[in-house]
Amino acid sequence: MAKHDSKSGTTVNKAPKTTRHYTVGYTPNQGIKKPAPQLIIKGYWLEELGFLTGQSVTVNVEQGRLIIQAEGNV
Protein backbone atom coordinates (compact mmCIF):
# COMPACT_ATOMS: atom_id res chain seq x y z
CA MET A 1 0.00 0.00 0.00
CA ALA A 2 1.27 3.50 -0.86
CA LYS A 3 2.23 5.89 1.87
CA HIS A 4 -0.14 8.76 2.63
CA ASP A 5 2.20 11.44 1.22
CA SER A 6 3.46 9.54 -1.86
CA LYS A 7 2.90 10.87 -5.39
CA SER A 8 2.00 8.82 -8.44
CA GLY A 9 4.39 8.75 -11.39
CA THR A 10 1.75 10.32 -13.63
CA THR A 11 2.46 13.89 -14.71
CA VAL A 12 -0.35 16.28 -15.44
CA ASN A 13 -0.03 18.67 -18.39
CA LYS A 14 -0.41 22.27 -17.34
CA ALA A 15 -3.10 24.32 -19.04
CA PRO A 16 -1.74 26.70 -21.68
CA LYS A 17 -1.21 30.25 -20.50
CA THR A 18 -4.02 32.38 -21.94
CA THR A 19 -2.95 35.78 -20.60
CA ARG A 20 0.41 37.40 -21.27
CA HIS A 21 1.64 40.76 -19.95
CA TYR A 22 3.76 43.20 -21.94
CA THR A 23 4.73 46.86 -21.63
CA VAL A 24 4.25 49.41 -24.39
CA GLY A 25 7.62 50.94 -25.18
CA TYR A 26 8.70 53.39 -27.83
CA THR A 27 10.65 53.39 -31.05
CA PRO A 28 14.12 54.91 -30.55
CA ASN A 29 13.38 58.58 -31.13
CA GLN A 30 16.57 59.88 -32.79
CA GLY A 31 15.74 63.39 -31.64
CA ILE A 32 11.98 63.25 -32.29
CA LYS A 33 10.12 64.97 -29.43
CA LYS A 34 7.28 62.44 -29.30
CA PRO A 35 8.52 58.92 -30.16
CA ALA A 36 5.99 56.42 -31.52
CA PRO A 37 4.72 53.77 -29.09
CA GLN A 38 5.55 50.19 -29.98
CA LEU A 39 4.58 46.77 -28.72
CA ILE A 40 6.89 43.81 -29.38
CA ILE A 41 5.28 40.41 -28.95
CA LYS A 42 7.59 37.41 -29.19
CA GLY A 43 7.94 33.87 -27.93
CA TYR A 44 7.69 30.26 -29.02
CA TRP A 45 4.10 30.24 -27.77
CA LEU A 46 3.16 32.25 -30.89
CA GLU A 47 4.17 29.31 -33.09
CA GLU A 48 2.19 26.95 -30.87
CA LEU A 49 -0.87 29.12 -31.59
CA GLY A 50 -0.35 29.07 -35.37
CA PHE A 51 1.67 32.28 -35.88
CA LEU A 52 4.64 31.31 -38.03
CA THR A 53 7.70 33.33 -39.04
CA GLY A 54 6.98 35.16 -42.31
CA GLN A 55 3.23 34.74 -42.01
CA SER A 56 0.92 37.72 -42.57
CA VAL A 57 -1.40 38.78 -39.78
CA THR A 58 -4.45 41.03 -39.55
CA VAL A 59 -4.77 43.41 -36.61
CA ASN A 60 -8.29 44.57 -35.76
CA VAL A 61 -8.23 47.76 -33.72
CA GLU A 62 -10.71 48.77 -31.02
CA GLN A 63 -10.33 51.27 -28.19
CA GLY A 64 -7.98 49.64 -25.70
CA ARG A 65 -7.90 46.31 -27.57
CA LEU A 66 -5.94 44.72 -30.42
CA ILE A 67 -7.14 41.48 -31.98
CA ILE A 68 -4.41 39.72 -33.96
CA GLN A 69 -5.37 36.98 -36.42
CA ALA A 70 -3.06 34.77 -38.48
CA GLU A 71 -3.78 34.81 -42.22
CA GLY A 72 -3.72 31.66 -44.36
CA ASN A 73 -0.59 29.62 -44.95
CA VAL A 74 3.01 30.80 -45.23
XYZ file of N, CA and C in Angstrom:
222
model
N 0.835 -1.171 0.000
C 0.000 0.000 0.000
C 0.888 1.246 0.000
N 0.487 2.267 -0.754
C 1.270 3.499 -0.861
C 1.173 4.309 0.420
N 2.234 5.021 0.701
C 2.229 5.895 1.866
C 1.287 7.070 1.622
N 0.817 7.660 2.688
C -0.144 8.762 2.627
C 0.368 9.950 1.800
N 1.662 10.267 1.901
C 2.201 11.443 1.221
C 2.927 11.113 -0.082
N 2.775 9.903 -0.614
C 3.460 9.542 -1.855
C 2.719 10.121 -3.062
N 3.474 10.314 -4.157
C 2.896 10.865 -5.386
C 2.974 9.805 -6.475
N 1.973 9.770 -7.330
C 2.001 8.818 -8.437
C 3.005 9.303 -9.476
N 3.438 8.413 -10.343
C 4.390 8.754 -11.391
C 3.750 9.488 -12.555
N 2.450 9.667 -12.541
C 1.749 10.323 -13.634
C 1.941 11.830 -13.549
N 2.335 12.435 -14.685
C 2.462 13.889 -14.711
C 1.226 14.473 -15.372
N 0.829 15.609 -14.902
C -0.352 16.279 -15.439
C 0.117 17.450 -16.280
N -0.385 17.538 -17.535
C -0.028 18.667 -18.387
C -0.661 19.934 -17.841
N 0.121 20.998 -17.797
C -0.405 22.274 -17.339
C -1.248 22.893 -18.449
N -2.267 23.626 -18.065
C -3.103 24.322 -19.036
C -2.274 25.413 -19.705
N -2.500 25.648 -21.005
C -1.741 26.696 -21.682
C -2.052 28.063 -21.075
N -1.056 28.906 -21.047
C -1.209 30.250 -20.500
C -2.037 31.077 -21.486
N -3.145 31.632 -21.041
C -4.021 32.378 -21.944
C -3.896 33.885 -21.783
N -3.164 34.347 -20.786
C -2.948 35.777 -20.599
C -1.450 36.039 -20.526
N -0.994 37.004 -21.275
C 0.413 37.404 -21.270
C 0.469 38.900 -20.979
N 1.521 39.345 -20.312
C 1.640 40.757 -19.953
C 2.876 41.364 -20.613
N 2.688 42.485 -21.278
C 3.764 43.203 -21.944
C 3.673 44.673 -21.569
N 4.713 45.422 -21.875
C 4.731 46.860 -21.628
C 4.908 47.577 -22.955
N 4.107 48.601 -23.182
C 4.250 49.409 -24.390
C 5.503 50.257 -24.222
N 6.386 50.150 -25.192
C 7.616 50.935 -25.183
C 7.533 52.014 -26.250
N 8.683 52.402 -26.762
C 8.700 53.393 -27.833
C 9.826 53.084 -28.799
N 9.638 53.532 -30.027
C 10.654 53.395 -31.051
C 11.776 54.373 -30.711
N 13.036 53.963 -30.818
C 14.118 54.915 -30.551
C 13.860 56.222 -31.308
N 13.886 57.336 -30.577
C 13.376 58.584 -31.129
C 14.320 59.364 -32.025
N 15.600 59.167 -31.956
C 16.568 59.881 -32.793
C 16.259 61.371 -32.863
N 15.970 61.958 -31.712
C 15.741 63.391 -31.642
C 14.298 63.823 -31.815
N 13.393 62.899 -32.130
C 11.983 63.247 -32.287
C 11.406 63.500 -30.894
N 10.648 64.600 -30.750
C 10.125 64.970 -29.435
C 9.114 63.970 -28.895
N 8.307 63.391 -29.757
C 7.282 62.444 -29.299
C 7.479 61.117 -30.040
N 8.271 60.195 -29.480
C 8.516 58.920 -30.160
C 7.246 58.073 -30.245
N 7.160 57.270 -31.300
C 5.987 56.420 -31.525
C 5.976 55.244 -30.553
N 4.821 54.951 -29.950
C 4.717 53.775 -29.089
C 4.893 52.491 -29.913
N 5.444 51.473 -29.298
C 5.555 50.186 -29.981
C 5.328 49.064 -28.987
N 4.841 47.957 -29.524
C 4.584 46.770 -28.724
C 5.241 45.598 -29.438
N 6.195 44.959 -28.794
C 6.893 43.812 -29.378
C 6.379 42.561 -28.681
N 5.809 41.663 -29.478
C 5.278 40.405 -28.945
C 6.129 39.289 -29.533
N 6.757 38.491 -28.676
C 7.587 37.406 -29.186
C 7.565 36.232 -28.227
N 7.869 35.069 -28.754
C 7.940 33.867 -27.932
C 7.518 32.648 -28.736
N 8.025 31.506 -28.329
C 7.693 30.257 -29.023
C 6.210 29.919 -28.911
N 5.534 30.485 -27.938
C 4.105 30.245 -27.765
C 3.320 30.748 -28.970
N 3.842 31.760 -29.688
C 3.157 32.253 -30.888
C 3.059 31.143 -31.940
N 4.160 30.425 -32.128
C 4.169 29.315 -33.087
C 3.191 28.224 -32.663
N 3.125 27.964 -31.378
C 2.194 26.952 -30.872
C 0.743 27.334 -31.164
N 0.482 28.643 -31.296
C -0.872 29.122 -31.587
C -1.126 29.313 -33.078
N -0.144 28.986 -33.928
C -0.347 29.069 -35.367
C 0.217 30.310 -36.028
N 1.020 31.099 -35.306
C 1.666 32.276 -35.885
C 3.089 31.886 -36.255
N 3.354 31.780 -37.555
C 4.645 31.306 -38.029
C 5.481 32.458 -38.573
N 6.798 32.319 -38.508
C 7.703 33.333 -39.037
C 7.404 33.561 -40.515
N 7.257 34.815 -40.924
C 6.981 35.164 -42.315
C 5.507 35.197 -42.666
N 4.667 34.797 -41.763
C 3.226 34.744 -42.012
C 2.610 36.128 -41.832
N 1.654 36.463 -42.700
C 0.923 37.725 -42.567
C -0.110 37.606 -41.457
N -0.376 38.729 -40.809
C -1.405 38.781 -39.778
C -2.312 39.978 -40.047
N -3.516 39.915 -39.512
C -4.451 41.029 -39.547
C -4.620 41.515 -38.118
N -4.571 42.830 -37.934
C -4.771 43.412 -36.609
C -6.049 44.241 -36.647
N -7.054 43.811 -35.900
C -8.293 44.571 -35.763
C -8.127 45.479 -34.552
N -8.476 46.748 -34.732
C -8.226 47.761 -33.718
C -9.530 48.254 -33.108
N -9.601 48.206 -31.788
C -10.713 48.765 -31.023
C -10.090 49.594 -29.906
N -10.853 50.463 -29.288
C -10.326 51.273 -28.188
C -9.833 50.361 -27.061
N -8.549 50.421 -26.782
C -7.977 49.635 -25.696
C -7.817 48.156 -25.987
N -7.974 47.740 -27.257
C -7.897 46.313 -27.575
C -7.351 46.116 -28.989
N -6.436 45.157 -29.122
C -5.939 44.720 -30.424
C -6.279 43.248 -30.568
N -6.842 42.878 -31.709
C -7.142 41.475 -31.980
C -6.277 41.071 -33.165
N -5.368 40.135 -32.943
C -4.407 39.721 -33.961
C -4.804 38.351 -34.475
N -4.976 38.248 -35.804
C -5.367 36.978 -36.418
C -4.349 36.581 -37.475
N -3.958 35.304 -37.462
C -3.064 34.775 -38.485
C -3.836 34.650 -39.790
N -3.156 34.936 -40.903
C -3.776 34.809 -42.222
C -3.220 33.585 -42.933
N -4.086 32.767 -43.481
C -3.722 31.659 -44.357
C -2.427 30.944 -44.043
N -1.838 30.372 -45.077
C -0.593 29.618 -44.950
C 0.592 30.466 -45.368
N 1.773 30.088 -44.885
C 3.012 30.798 -45.229
C 3.408 30.432 -46.627
